[in-house]
mmCIF file of C-alpha atoms in Angstrom:
data_model
loop_
_atom_site.group_PDB
_atom_site.id
_atom_site.type_symbol
_atom_site.label_atom_id
_atom_site.label_comp_id
_atom_site.label_asym_id
_atom_site.label_seq_id
_atom_site.Cartn_x
_atom_site.Cartn_y
_atom_site.Cartn_z
ATOM 1 C CA MET A 1 0.000 0.000 0.000
ATOM 2 C CA GLN A 2 1.285 3.478 -0.893
ATOM 3 C CA THR A 3 1.615 6.117 1.803
ATOM 4 C CA CYS A 4 0.435 9.705 1.407
ATOM 5 C CA LEU A 5 1.598 12.385 3.803
ATOM 6 C CA VAL A 6 -1.029 15.075 4.289
ATOM 7 C CA VAL A 7 0.485 18.373 5.421
ATOM 8 C CA ASP A 8 -2.033 21.028 6.477
ATOM 9 C CA ASP A 9 -2.447 23.137 9.610
ATOM 10 C CA SER A 10 -6.220 22.657 9.553
ATOM 11 C CA SER A 11 -7.316 19.437 11.211
ATOM 12 C CA ILE A 12 -10.587 19.614 9.259
ATOM 13 C CA VAL A 13 -8.793 19.709 5.911
ATOM 14 C CA ARG A 14 -6.546 16.826 7.018
ATOM 15 C CA LYS A 15 -9.602 14.824 8.011
ATOM 16 C CA ILE A 16 -11.364 15.405 4.653
ATOM 17 C CA ALA A 17 -8.178 14.598 2.729
ATOM 18 C CA ARG A 18 -7.647 11.458 4.813
ATOM 19 C CA ARG A 19 -11.134 10.193 4.024
ATOM 20 C CA ILE A 20 -10.658 10.770 0.280
ATOM 21 C CA LEU A 21 -7.150 9.271 0.188
ATOM 22 C CA GLU A 22 -8.106 6.205 2.207
ATOM 23 C CA GLY A 23 -10.912 5.726 -0.323
ATOM 24 C CA LEU A 24 -8.195 5.685 -2.990
ATOM 25 C CA ASP A 25 -6.294 2.979 -1.040
ATOM 26 C CA PHE A 26 -3.578 5.138 0.473
ATOM 27 C CA GLN A 27 -2.205 4.779 3.957
ATOM 28 C CA VAL A 28 -2.377 8.306 5.362
ATOM 29 C CA VAL A 29 0.135 10.046 7.642
ATOM 30 C CA GLU A 30 -0.564 13.584 8.860
ATOM 31 C CA ALA A 31 1.624 16.576 9.678
ATOM 32 C CA GLU A 32 0.506 20.060 10.689
ATOM 33 C CA ASP A 33 3.427 22.101 9.377
ATOM 34 C CA GLY A 34 6.588 21.783 7.283
ATOM 35 C CA VAL A 35 8.940 20.937 10.160
ATOM 36 C CA ASP A 36 6.600 18.219 11.381
ATOM 37 C CA ALA A 37 6.398 16.897 7.798
ATOM 38 C CA LEU A 38 10.198 16.742 7.441
ATOM 39 C CA VAL A 39 10.383 14.627 10.607
ATOM 40 C CA VAL A 40 7.880 12.200 9.066
ATOM 41 C CA CYS A 41 9.874 12.055 5.804
ATOM 42 C CA LYS A 42 13.158 11.388 7.620
ATOM 43 C CA ARG A 43 11.547 8.442 9.364
ATOM 44 C CA ALA A 44 10.036 6.953 6.201
ATOM 45 C CA MET A 45 9.770 8.583 2.798
ATOM 46 C CA PRO A 46 6.141 8.525 1.576
ATOM 47 C CA GLU A 47 5.143 7.911 -2.054
ATOM 48 C CA ALA A 48 2.938 11.012 -2.104
ATOM 49 C CA VAL A 49 2.654 14.339 -0.306
ATOM 50 C CA LEU A 50 -0.495 16.476 -0.355
ATOM 51 C CA LEU A 51 0.858 19.838 0.666
ATOM 52 C CA ASP A 52 -0.707 23.067 1.934
ATOM 53 C CA TRP A 53 1.165 26.311 1.273
ATOM 54 C CA ASN A 54 0.473 28.643 4.202
ATOM 55 C CA MET A 55 1.276 27.071 7.535
ATOM 56 C CA PRO A 56 2.935 28.284 10.760
ATOM 57 C CA VAL A 57 6.548 27.307 11.622
ATOM 58 C CA MET A 58 7.475 26.211 8.072
ATOM 59 C CA ASP A 59 5.329 26.737 4.978
ATOM 60 C CA GLY A 60 4.769 24.210 2.193
ATOM 61 C CA TYR A 61 7.151 25.866 -0.237
ATOM 62 C CA HIS A 62 10.064 25.739 2.201
ATOM 63 C CA PHE A 63 9.216 22.185 3.165
ATOM 64 C CA LEU A 64 9.367 21.246 -0.523
ATOM 65 C CA SER A 65 12.822 22.741 -1.056
ATOM 66 C CA HIS A 66 14.122 20.926 2.047
ATOM 67 C CA LEU A 67 12.504 17.680 0.931
ATOM 68 C CA ARG A 68 13.987 17.782 -2.552
ATOM 69 C CA ARG A 69 17.481 18.141 -1.062
ATOM 70 C CA MET A 70 17.044 15.191 1.327
ATOM 71 C CA PRO A 71 18.416 11.726 0.456
ATOM 72 C CA GLY A 72 15.549 10.021 -1.404
ATOM 73 C CA GLY A 73 13.625 13.279 -1.304
ATOM 74 C CA GLU A 74 13.268 13.473 -5.064
ATOM 75 C CA THR A 75 11.025 10.394 -5.201
ATOM 76 C CA PRO A 76 7.729 11.455 -3.564
ATOM 77 C CA LYS A 77 5.118 12.962 -5.882
ATOM 78 C CA VAL A 78 4.239 16.298 -4.329
ATOM 79 C CA VAL A 79 0.814 17.763 -4.987
ATOM 80 C CA PHE A 80 0.187 21.231 -3.592
ATOM 81 C CA CYS A 81 -3.301 21.748 -2.203
ATOM 82 C CA THR A 82 -3.801 25.383 -1.281
ATOM 83 C CA THR A 83 -6.060 28.428 -1.426
ATOM 84 C CA GLU A 84 -3.204 30.235 -3.217
ATOM 85 C CA ASN A 85 -4.674 30.174 -6.721
ATOM 86 C CA GLY A 86 -2.549 32.764 -8.509
ATOM 87 C CA ILE A 87 -0.444 31.854 -11.515
ATOM 88 C CA GLU A 88 2.696 33.187 -9.747
ATOM 89 C CA HIS A 89 2.235 30.717 -6.893
ATOM 90 C CA ILE A 90 1.589 27.848 -9.299
ATOM 91 C CA SER A 91 4.688 28.635 -11.373
ATOM 92 C CA LYS A 92 6.826 29.017 -8.270
ATOM 93 C CA ALA A 93 5.613 25.648 -6.945
ATOM 94 C CA LEU A 94 6.406 23.881 -10.223
ATOM 95 C CA GLU A 95 9.860 25.444 -10.382
ATOM 96 C CA GLY A 96 10.371 24.371 -6.762
ATOM 97 C CA GLY A 97 9.795 20.744 -7.702
ATOM 98 C CA ALA A 98 6.055 20.206 -7.199
ATOM 99 C CA ASN A 99 4.470 17.623 -9.504
ATOM 100 C CA GLU A 100 0.897 18.893 -9.456
ATOM 101 C CA TYR A 101 -1.172 21.668 -7.964
ATOM 102 C CA ILE A 102 -4.687 21.757 -6.546
ATOM 103 C CA MET A 103 -6.502 25.028 -5.880
ATOM 104 C CA LYS A 104 -8.836 24.721 -2.888
ATOM 105 C CA PRO A 105 -11.646 23.904 -2.511
ATOM 106 C CA PHE A 106 -11.039 20.346 -3.613
ATOM 107 C CA ASP A 107 -13.081 17.176 -3.814
ATOM 108 C CA LYS A 108 -12.538 13.498 -4.526
ATOM 109 C CA GLU A 109 -12.762 14.031 -8.301
ATOM 110 C CA ILE A 110 -9.994 16.595 -8.294
ATOM 111 C CA ILE A 111 -7.689 14.573 -6.044
ATOM 112 C CA SER A 112 -8.215 11.434 -8.175
ATOM 113 C CA ALA A 113 -7.617 13.377 -11.398
ATOM 114 C CA LYS A 114 -4.400 14.934 -10.110
ATOM 115 C CA PHE A 115 -3.114 11.690 -8.592
ATOM 116 C CA GLN A 116 -3.783 9.964 -11.932
ATOM 117 C CA GLU A 117 -1.925 12.755 -13.667
ATOM 118 C CA VAL A 118 1.276 12.094 -11.720
ATOM 119 C CA GLY A 119 0.920 8.318 -11.974
ATOM 120 C CA LEU A 120 0.120 7.637 -8.315
ATOM 121 C CA ILE A 121 -3.102 5.872 -9.238
ATOM 122 C CA ALA A 122 -4.051 4.051 -12.416
ATOM 123 C CA VAL A 123 -6.307 5.561 -15.036
ATOM 124 C CA PRO A 124 -9.465 3.420 -15.164
ATOM 125 C CA GLU A 125 -9.785 1.535 -18.477
ATOM 126 C CA MET B 1 -44.965 15.638 -13.036
ATOM 127 C CA THR B 2 -47.883 13.598 -14.402
ATOM 128 C CA PRO B 3 -47.363 10.581 -16.695
ATOM 129 C CA PRO B 4 -48.729 12.542 -19.709
ATOM 130 C CA ASP B 5 -46.225 15.361 -18.961
ATOM 131 C CA TYR B 6 -43.433 12.795 -18.909
ATOM 132 C CA GLU B 7 -44.593 11.241 -22.179
ATOM 133 C CA TYR B 8 -44.834 14.672 -23.811
ATOM 134 C CA LEU B 9 -41.253 15.531 -22.801
ATOM 135 C CA ARG B 10 -39.967 12.105 -23.781
ATOM 136 C CA LYS B 11 -41.449 12.350 -27.260
ATOM 137 C CA LEU B 12 -40.323 15.934 -27.736
ATOM 138 C CA LEU B 13 -36.738 15.096 -26.730
ATOM 139 C CA LYS B 14 -36.691 12.041 -28.962
ATOM 140 C CA ASP B 15 -37.923 14.047 -31.953
ATOM 141 C CA ARG B 16 -35.731 17.070 -31.427
ATOM 142 C CA SER B 17 -32.458 15.561 -30.263
ATOM 143 C CA GLY B 18 -32.723 11.789 -30.566
ATOM 144 C CA LEU B 19 -32.363 11.549 -26.773
ATOM 145 C CA ASP B 20 -33.913 8.205 -25.948
ATOM 146 C CA LEU B 21 -35.157 8.328 -22.337
ATOM 147 C CA SER B 22 -36.424 5.108 -20.830
ATOM 148 C CA ALA B 23 -39.692 5.134 -18.890
ATOM 149 C CA ASP B 24 -37.989 5.632 -15.515
ATOM 150 C CA LYS B 25 -35.966 8.802 -15.991
ATOM 151 C CA GLN B 26 -38.290 11.184 -14.135
ATOM 152 C CA TYR B 27 -35.504 12.107 -11.718
ATOM 153 C CA LEU B 28 -33.281 13.155 -14.606
ATOM 154 C CA ILE B 29 -35.991 15.390 -16.067
ATOM 155 C CA GLU B 30 -36.719 16.903 -12.663
ATOM 156 C CA SER B 31 -33.087 17.584 -11.826
ATOM 157 C CA ARG B 32 -32.464 19.299 -15.151
ATOM 158 C CA LEU B 33 -35.779 21.063 -15.714
ATOM 159 C CA LEU B 34 -36.824 22.268 -12.248
ATOM 160 C CA PRO B 35 -34.088 24.939 -12.212
ATOM 161 C CA LEU B 36 -35.193 25.972 -15.702
ATOM 162 C CA SER B 37 -38.867 26.183 -14.623
ATOM 163 C CA ARG B 38 -37.927 28.414 -11.700
ATOM 164 C CA LYS B 39 -35.822 30.630 -13.927
ATOM 165 C CA ALA B 40 -38.868 31.025 -16.181
ATOM 166 C CA GLY B 41 -40.981 31.945 -13.116
ATOM 167 C CA LEU B 42 -42.990 28.717 -13.219
ATOM 168 C CA PRO B 43 -43.746 26.612 -10.132
ATOM 169 C CA GLY B 44 -43.084 23.185 -11.652
ATOM 170 C CA ILE B 45 -42.639 20.821 -14.583
ATOM 171 C CA SER B 46 -46.379 20.617 -15.364
ATOM 172 C CA GLU B 47 -46.595 24.374 -15.818
ATOM 173 C CA LEU B 48 -43.468 24.241 -17.971
ATOM 174 C CA VAL B 49 -45.076 21.602 -20.200
ATOM 175 C CA GLN B 50 -48.261 23.720 -20.427
ATOM 176 C CA LYS B 51 -46.260 26.692 -21.607
ATOM 177 C CA MET B 52 -44.362 24.581 -24.146
ATOM 178 C CA LYS B 53 -47.635 23.183 -25.492
ATOM 179 C CA GLY B 54 -48.815 26.775 -25.759
ATOM 180 C CA GLY B 55 -46.119 27.239 -28.397
ATOM 181 C CA SER B 56 -43.167 28.759 -26.579
ATOM 182 C CA ALA B 57 -40.433 27.828 -29.060
ATOM 183 C CA ASP B 58 -37.797 29.562 -26.987
ATOM 184 C CA LEU B 59 -38.661 27.570 -23.886
ATOM 185 C CA THR B 60 -38.707 24.348 -25.906
ATOM 186 C CA THR B 61 -35.182 25.040 -27.168
ATOM 187 C CA GLN B 62 -34.039 25.687 -23.606
ATOM 188 C CA VAL B 63 -35.582 22.412 -22.443
ATOM 189 C CA VAL B 64 -33.835 20.412 -25.175
ATOM 190 C CA GLU B 65 -30.527 22.105 -24.360
ATOM 191 C CA ALA B 66 -30.882 21.526 -20.622
ATOM 192 C CA MET B 67 -31.595 17.842 -21.154
ATOM 193 C CA THR B 68 -28.805 17.194 -23.644
ATOM 194 C CA THR B 69 -25.953 19.117 -22.056
ATOM 195 C CA ASN B 70 -23.514 16.568 -20.772
ATOM 196 C CA GLU B 71 -20.689 16.555 -18.347
ATOM 197 C CA THR B 72 -17.319 17.015 -19.923
ATOM 198 C CA PHE B 73 -13.808 17.805 -18.812
ATOM 199 C CA PHE B 74 -10.355 18.302 -20.226
ATOM 200 C CA PHE B 75 -8.695 15.086 -21.426
ATOM 201 C CA ARG B 76 -11.751 13.153 -20.297
ATOM 202 C CA ASP B 77 -10.825 9.463 -19.775
ATOM 203 C CA LYS B 78 -7.214 10.317 -20.690
ATOM 204 C CA VAL B 79 -6.678 7.128 -22.745
ATOM 205 C CA PRO B 80 -8.307 8.392 -25.996
ATOM 206 C CA PHE B 81 -5.951 11.374 -25.961
ATOM 207 C CA ASP B 82 -2.953 9.075 -25.469
ATOM 208 C CA HIS B 83 -4.198 7.103 -28.500
ATOM 209 C CA PHE B 84 -4.580 10.379 -30.385
ATOM 210 C CA ARG B 85 -1.006 11.417 -29.623
ATOM 211 C CA ASP B 86 0.679 8.009 -29.902
ATOM 212 C CA SER B 87 -1.300 6.200 -32.637
ATOM 213 C CA ILE B 88 -3.580 8.519 -34.600
ATOM 214 C CA VAL B 89 -1.394 11.563 -35.225
ATOM 215 C CA PRO B 90 1.756 9.573 -36.172
ATOM 216 C CA GLU B 91 -0.262 7.579 -38.744
ATOM 217 C CA ILE B 92 -1.894 10.672 -40.204
ATOM 218 C CA VAL B 93 1.442 12.481 -40.332
ATOM 219 C CA LYS B 94 2.820 9.604 -42.417
ATOM 220 C CA ALA B 95 -0.236 9.228 -44.631
ATOM 221 C CA ARG B 96 -0.690 12.964 -45.313
ATOM 222 C CA ALA B 97 3.003 13.841 -45.671
ATOM 223 C CA SER B 98 2.442 15.429 -49.087
ATOM 224 C CA ARG B 99 -0.908 17.096 -48.377
ATOM 225 C CA LYS B 100 0.164 18.324 -44.928
ATOM 226 C CA SER B 101 -3.349 18.769 -43.627
ATOM 227 C CA ILE B 102 -5.399 17.200 -40.873
ATOM 228 C CA ARG B 103 -9.147 17.637 -40.365
ATOM 229 C CA ILE B 104 -10.731 16.669 -37.060
ATOM 230 C CA TRP B 105 -14.391 16.710 -36.063
ATOM 231 C CA CYS B 106 -15.571 16.772 -32.451
ATOM 232 C CA ALA B 107 -19.158 15.685 -32.980
ATOM 233 C CA ALA B 108 -20.264 16.494 -29.446
ATOM 234 C CA GLY B 109 -17.915 19.354 -28.706
ATOM 235 C CA SER B 110 -19.986 20.581 -25.774
ATOM 236 C CA THR B 111 -18.354 23.401 -23.798
ATOM 237 C CA GLY B 112 -15.026 22.998 -25.603
ATOM 238 C CA GLN B 113 -12.957 20.812 -23.289
ATOM 239 C CA GLU B 114 -12.589 18.039 -25.862
ATOM 240 C CA PRO B 115 -11.707 20.119 -28.959
ATOM 241 C CA TYR B 116 -9.334 22.282 -26.903
ATOM 242 C CA SER B 117 -7.703 19.178 -25.399
ATOM 243 C CA LEU B 118 -7.022 17.975 -28.962
ATOM 244 C CA ALA B 119 -5.726 21.406 -29.935
ATOM 245 C CA MET B 120 -3.336 21.402 -26.937
ATOM 246 C CA CYS B 121 -2.207 17.855 -27.839
ATOM 247 C CA LEU B 122 -1.353 19.041 -31.354
ATOM 248 C CA LYS B 123 0.495 22.089 -29.985
ATOM 249 C CA GLU B 124 2.541 19.820 -27.730
ATOM 250 C CA ILE B 125 3.533 17.690 -30.725
ATOM 251 C CA GLY B 126 5.028 20.897 -32.076
ATOM 252 C CA ALA B 127 7.718 20.809 -34.759
ATOM 253 C CA THR B 128 6.480 17.656 -36.544
ATOM 254 C CA LEU B 129 3.341 19.564 -37.517
ATOM 255 C CA ALA B 130 5.022 22.830 -38.464
ATOM 256 C CA GLY B 131 3.549 24.070 -41.741
ATOM 257 C CA TRP B 132 0.534 21.750 -41.491
ATOM 258 C CA ARG B 133 -2.996 22.984 -41.998
ATOM 259 C CA ILE B 134 -4.933 21.896 -38.924
ATOM 260 C CA GLU B 135 -8.714 22.116 -38.735
ATOM 261 C CA ILE B 136 -10.725 21.164 -35.674
ATOM 262 C CA ILE B 137 -14.485 21.526 -36.111
ATOM 263 C CA ALA B 138 -16.499 21.413 -32.895
ATOM 264 C CA THR B 139 -20.231 20.930 -33.244
ATOM 265 C CA ASP B 140 -22.991 20.707 -30.683
ATOM 266 C CA LEU B 141 -26.756 20.735 -30.615
ATOM 267 C CA SER B 142 -26.831 23.585 -28.130
ATOM 268 C CA GLN B 143 -26.042 27.144 -29.147
ATOM 269 C CA GLU B 144 -25.559 28.147 -25.505
ATOM 270 C CA VAL B 145 -22.954 25.458 -25.016
ATOM 271 C CA LEU B 146 -21.167 26.522 -28.219
ATOM 272 C CA GLU B 147 -21.010 30.119 -27.002
ATOM 273 C CA LYS B 148 -19.284 28.947 -23.852
ATOM 274 C CA SER B 149 -16.905 26.878 -25.947
ATOM 275 C CA LYS B 150 -16.073 29.839 -28.196
ATOM 276 C CA ALA B 151 -15.314 32.043 -25.197
ATOM 277 C CA GLY B 152 -13.047 29.345 -23.765
ATOM 278 C CA ILE B 153 -13.551 30.575 -20.191
ATOM 279 C CA TYR B 154 -13.585 28.004 -17.418
ATOM 280 C CA SER B 155 -14.025 27.966 -13.662
ATOM 281 C CA GLN B 156 -11.309 26.905 -11.257
ATOM 282 C CA PHE B 157 -13.233 23.681 -10.749
ATOM 283 C CA GLU B 158 -13.386 22.942 -14.493
ATOM 284 C CA VAL B 159 -9.668 23.467 -15.104
ATOM 285 C CA GLN B 160 -8.733 21.055 -12.329
ATOM 286 C CA ARG B 161 -10.431 17.978 -13.691
ATOM 287 C CA GLY B 162 -8.140 16.277 -16.168
ATOM 288 C CA LEU B 163 -5.990 19.225 -17.176
ATOM 289 C CA PRO B 164 -2.335 18.805 -16.160
ATOM 290 C CA ILE B 165 -1.148 21.843 -14.208
ATOM 291 C CA GLN B 166 1.701 22.489 -16.676
ATOM 292 C CA MET B 167 -0.863 22.846 -19.453
ATOM 293 C CA LEU B 168 -2.932 25.256 -17.372
ATOM 294 C CA VAL B 169 0.125 27.432 -16.879
ATOM 295 C CA LYS B 170 1.149 27.153 -20.525
ATOM 296 C CA TYR B 171 -2.158 27.548 -22.365
ATOM 297 C CA PHE B 172 -4.441 29.614 -20.104
ATOM 298 C CA LYS B 173 -4.612 33.137 -18.837
ATOM 299 C CA GLN B 174 -6.055 33.808 -15.391
ATOM 300 C CA THR B 175 -8.668 36.489 -14.795
ATOM 301 C CA GLY B 176 -9.745 36.453 -11.163
ATOM 302 C CA GLU B 177 -11.222 33.043 -10.393
ATOM 303 C CA LEU B 178 -11.639 32.227 -14.072
ATOM 304 C CA TRP B 179 -9.245 30.853 -16.649
ATOM 305 C CA GLN B 180 -9.396 31.596 -20.373
ATOM 306 C CA ILE B 181 -7.678 29.435 -22.951
ATOM 307 C CA ASN B 182 -5.158 31.362 -25.045
ATOM 308 C CA PRO B 183 -6.198 32.901 -28.391
ATOM 309 C CA ASP B 184 -3.835 30.725 -30.463
ATOM 310 C CA ILE B 185 -5.511 27.558 -29.126
ATOM 311 C CA ARG B 186 -8.993 29.055 -29.546
ATOM 312 C CA ALA B 187 -8.152 29.936 -33.149
ATOM 313 C CA MET B 188 -7.515 26.253 -33.902
ATOM 314 C CA VAL B 189 -11.163 25.363 -33.262
ATOM 315 C CA GLN B 190 -14.152 26.324 -35.423
ATOM 316 C CA HIS B 191 -17.662 26.077 -33.995
ATOM 317 C CA ARG B 192 -20.886 25.072 -35.725
ATOM 318 C CA GLN B 193 -24.328 24.244 -34.410
ATOM 319 C CA LEU B 194 -25.374 20.797 -35.549
ATOM 320 C CA ASN B 195 -27.947 18.149 -34.736
ATOM 321 C CA LEU B 196 -26.529 14.687 -35.379
ATOM 322 C CA LEU B 197 -29.981 13.574 -36.504
ATOM 323 C CA HIS B 198 -29.726 15.940 -39.451
ATOM 324 C CA ASP B 199 -27.497 15.712 -42.498
ATOM 325 C CA PHE B 200 -23.858 16.533 -41.762
ATOM 326 C CA ALA B 201 -22.310 15.776 -45.149
ATOM 327 C CA GLN B 202 -21.729 19.510 -45.678
ATOM 328 C CA LEU B 203 -18.961 19.430 -43.030
ATOM 329 C CA GLY B 204 -16.708 17.733 -45.578
ATOM 330 C CA VAL B 205 -14.414 14.740 -45.130
ATOM 331 C CA PHE B 206 -12.408 14.129 -41.950
ATOM 332 C CA ASP B 207 -9.255 12.290 -40.974
ATOM 333 C CA VAL B 208 -10.384 11.918 -37.378
ATOM 334 C CA ILE B 209 -13.837 11.964 -35.806
ATOM 335 C CA PHE B 210 -14.309 12.148 -32.048
ATOM 336 C CA CYS B 211 -17.890 11.138 -31.315
ATOM 337 C CA ARG B 212 -17.787 10.348 -27.627
ATOM 338 C CA ASN B 213 -20.502 9.910 -25.038
ATOM 339 C CA VAL B 214 -23.310 11.079 -27.288
ATOM 340 C CA LEU B 215 -24.452 7.929 -29.092
ATOM 341 C CA ILE B 216 -25.273 6.277 -25.752
ATOM 342 C CA TYR B 217 -28.384 8.450 -25.654
ATOM 343 C CA PHE B 218 -29.694 7.206 -29.009
ATOM 344 C CA ASP B 219 -31.647 4.060 -29.837
ATOM 345 C CA GLN B 220 -30.134 1.310 -31.999
ATOM 346 C CA ASP B 221 -31.600 2.400 -35.356
ATOM 347 C CA THR B 222 -30.404 5.950 -34.830
ATOM 348 C CA LYS B 223 -26.919 4.737 -33.865
ATOM 349 C CA VAL B 224 -26.681 2.598 -37.010
ATOM 350 C CA ASN B 225 -27.897 5.483 -39.145
ATOM 351 C CA ILE B 226 -25.294 7.829 -37.645
ATOM 352 C CA PHE B 227 -22.476 5.285 -38.052
ATOM 353 C CA ASN B 228 -23.424 4.838 -41.726
ATOM 354 C CA ARG B 229 -23.383 8.564 -42.320
ATOM 355 C CA LEU B 230 -20.094 8.968 -40.392
ATOM 356 C CA ALA B 231 -18.553 6.302 -42.645
ATOM 357 C CA ARG B 232 -19.391 8.461 -45.670
ATOM 358 C CA ILE B 233 -17.474 11.490 -44.401
ATOM 359 C CA ILE B 234 -14.378 9.813 -43.014
ATOM 360 C CA GLU B 235 -11.222 9.120 -45.030
ATOM 361 C CA PRO B 236 -10.742 5.391 -45.771
ATOM 362 C CA ASP B 237 -7.629 5.497 -43.547
ATOM 363 C CA GLY B 238 -9.216 7.778 -40.949
ATOM 364 C CA PHE B 239 -10.018 7.166 -37.290
ATOM 365 C CA LEU B 240 -13.260 7.187 -35.317
ATOM 366 C CA VAL B 241 -13.045 7.597 -31.538
ATOM 367 C CA LEU B 242 -16.005 6.563 -29.392
ATOM 368 C CA GLY B 243 -16.698 6.884 -25.661
ATOM 369 C CA ALA B 244 -15.793 4.207 -23.140
ATOM 370 C CA ALA B 245 -19.343 2.824 -23.036
ATOM 371 C CA GLU B 246 -19.849 2.851 -26.801
ATOM 372 C CA THR B 247 -19.015 0.436 -29.623
ATOM 373 C CA VAL B 248 -19.875 -0.386 -33.237
ATOM 374 C CA VAL B 249 -19.655 -4.096 -32.497
ATOM 375 C CA GLY B 250 -22.988 -5.809 -33.074
ATOM 376 C CA LEU B 251 -24.450 -2.688 -34.710
ATOM 377 C CA THR B 252 -22.641 -2.177 -38.000
ATOM 378 C CA ASP B 253 -19.618 -3.362 -39.941
ATOM 379 C CA VAL B 254 -18.846 -0.050 -41.627
ATOM 380 C CA PHE B 255 -16.269 0.514 -38.870
ATOM 381 C CA LYS B 256 -13.982 -2.035 -37.254
ATOM 382 C CA PRO B 257 -12.179 -1.866 -33.903
ATOM 383 C CA PHE B 258 -8.499 -0.907 -34.068
ATOM 384 C CA PRO B 259 -6.544 -3.745 -32.417
ATOM 385 C CA ASP B 260 -5.437 -3.110 -28.828
ATOM 386 C CA ARG B 261 -6.696 0.468 -28.760
ATOM 387 C CA ARG B 262 -9.936 0.589 -26.876
ATOM 388 C CA GLY B 263 -12.468 3.073 -28.233
ATOM 389 C CA LEU B 264 -10.607 3.457 -31.524
ATOM 390 C CA TYR B 265 -12.183 2.396 -34.840
ATOM 391 C CA ARG B 266 -11.329 2.604 -38.521
ATOM 392 C CA PRO B 267 -13.498 2.422 -41.630
ATOM 393 C CA ASN B 268 -13.890 -1.176 -42.710
ATOM 394 C CA ALA B 269 -13.065 -1.586 -46.400
ATOM 395 C CA ALA B 270 -14.631 -5.056 -46.312
ATOM 396 C CA GLY B 271 -17.765 -3.751 -44.671
ATOM 397 C CA ALA B 272 -19.122 -2.275 -47.928
ATOM 398 C CA PRO B 273 -18.813 1.391 -46.948
ATOM 399 C CA PRO B 274 -22.054 3.213 -47.753
ATOM 400 C CA ALA B 275 -20.139 5.712 -49.906
ATOM 401 C CA LYS B 276 -19.820 2.971 -52.501
ATOM 402 C CA LEU B 277 -23.449 1.869 -52.287
ATOM 403 C CA PRO B 278 -25.822 2.918 -55.043
ATOM 404 C CA ALA B 279 -27.535 6.183 -54.151
ATOM 405 C CA ALA B 280 -30.905 4.423 -53.993
ATOM 406 C CA ALA B 281 -29.746 2.168 -51.209
ATOM 407 C CA ALA B 282 -28.575 5.153 -49.203
ATOM 408 C CA ALA B 283 -31.831 6.987 -49.896
ATOM 409 C CA ALA B 284 -33.906 4.017 -48.768
ATOM 410 C CA ALA B 285 -32.801 4.561 -45.192
ATOM 411 C CA ALA B 286 -33.693 8.222 -45.287
ATOM 412 C CA PRO B 287 -37.513 8.280 -45.002
ATOM 413 C CA LYS B 288 -37.506 6.202 -41.846
ATOM 414 C CA PHE B 289 -34.886 8.454 -40.380
ATOM 415 C CA ALA B 290 -36.649 11.649 -41.326
ATOM 416 C CA ALA B 291 -39.783 10.351 -39.632
ATOM 417 C CA MET B 292 -37.797 9.642 -36.532
ATOM 418 C CA ALA B 293 -36.347 13.099 -36.515
ATOM 419 C CA GLY B 294 -39.887 14.459 -36.555
ATOM 420 C CA ARG B 295 -39.582 16.178 -39.894
#
């Protein structure tokens, strides 16, 4: 089973994401900021990261640049999931090594579509 | 909604659009037409039917459009677009090397996601197609839907279903919460209003026809009739792409499945393409069809 790390400072968002991701057969690990998320990644690198942008302590963008420099840190597919919906943020995320980008609000359809896009889940025949 | 109301709507939809509703689709009618009734200041479906019977052509058009507008999104089902990029375009590029032109028809273009997905695919192919004349014709029954397609403006929700983020950044411009597809992509697509029940020979001959998720709403005879007419306007080495729940198998032999490419079909030379039939044989099918189309 693949693991998805959900990084968001809102416990409600983490709960909604968990329900959707478990429905897509992921094992879910949660973190509430970037520092917390790096600790999780050092312990065991997940296959996927669903990543909020604005969080206290360390934001999603800084987490991503740390992650990509870690040993094995280039492997997880990172999908931003944020209320930041401006083209500048999206471009910056992609340049920073994100694989996909979700503009909140999100639902199961969007998460499935984006996870299919990066090859985390199969496209139904 | 009373049973006679339902029957009236069923018959009207069948005649106008070919939409073949079974006897138990009341919920579908209610979910699509209640909002329309309210917009028209009417309390319910029965009053809507009364007004349509009274000869409100405008309202009737709106009802047909509301019932036939179907969900669509960019790169819907993904696989057909992979086939387009990896199988269809390479073959056409080889076969049309001297003519350097490719004509594509999206027969249920809807709000534009499908024709624009094809246009973006072709843009991505890039240099191979430099100097080629590319035509994408998008048709739909609904004028309202075509207007939306022409504008190429989509909500945040719409651009997140199926569209890779790199393509959003590359081919769209953001205005507030909305995203508009760039003018060079829009210019690749021409729009025409068209009812598939009516003659479409005037569109010319195509290399590729995308006719996805529209035939499922038609009955068998109508499907066969449409396949026969599609076979007359597709190049002998062209491609027909159908939706995931659609097939020609068991209906007609004018098209045959392309091996190992689900949803992909080619004209069947052995299937006596109707183009080579005597005109009388083609005409014989017409009266029945015209009656069905309510003309």
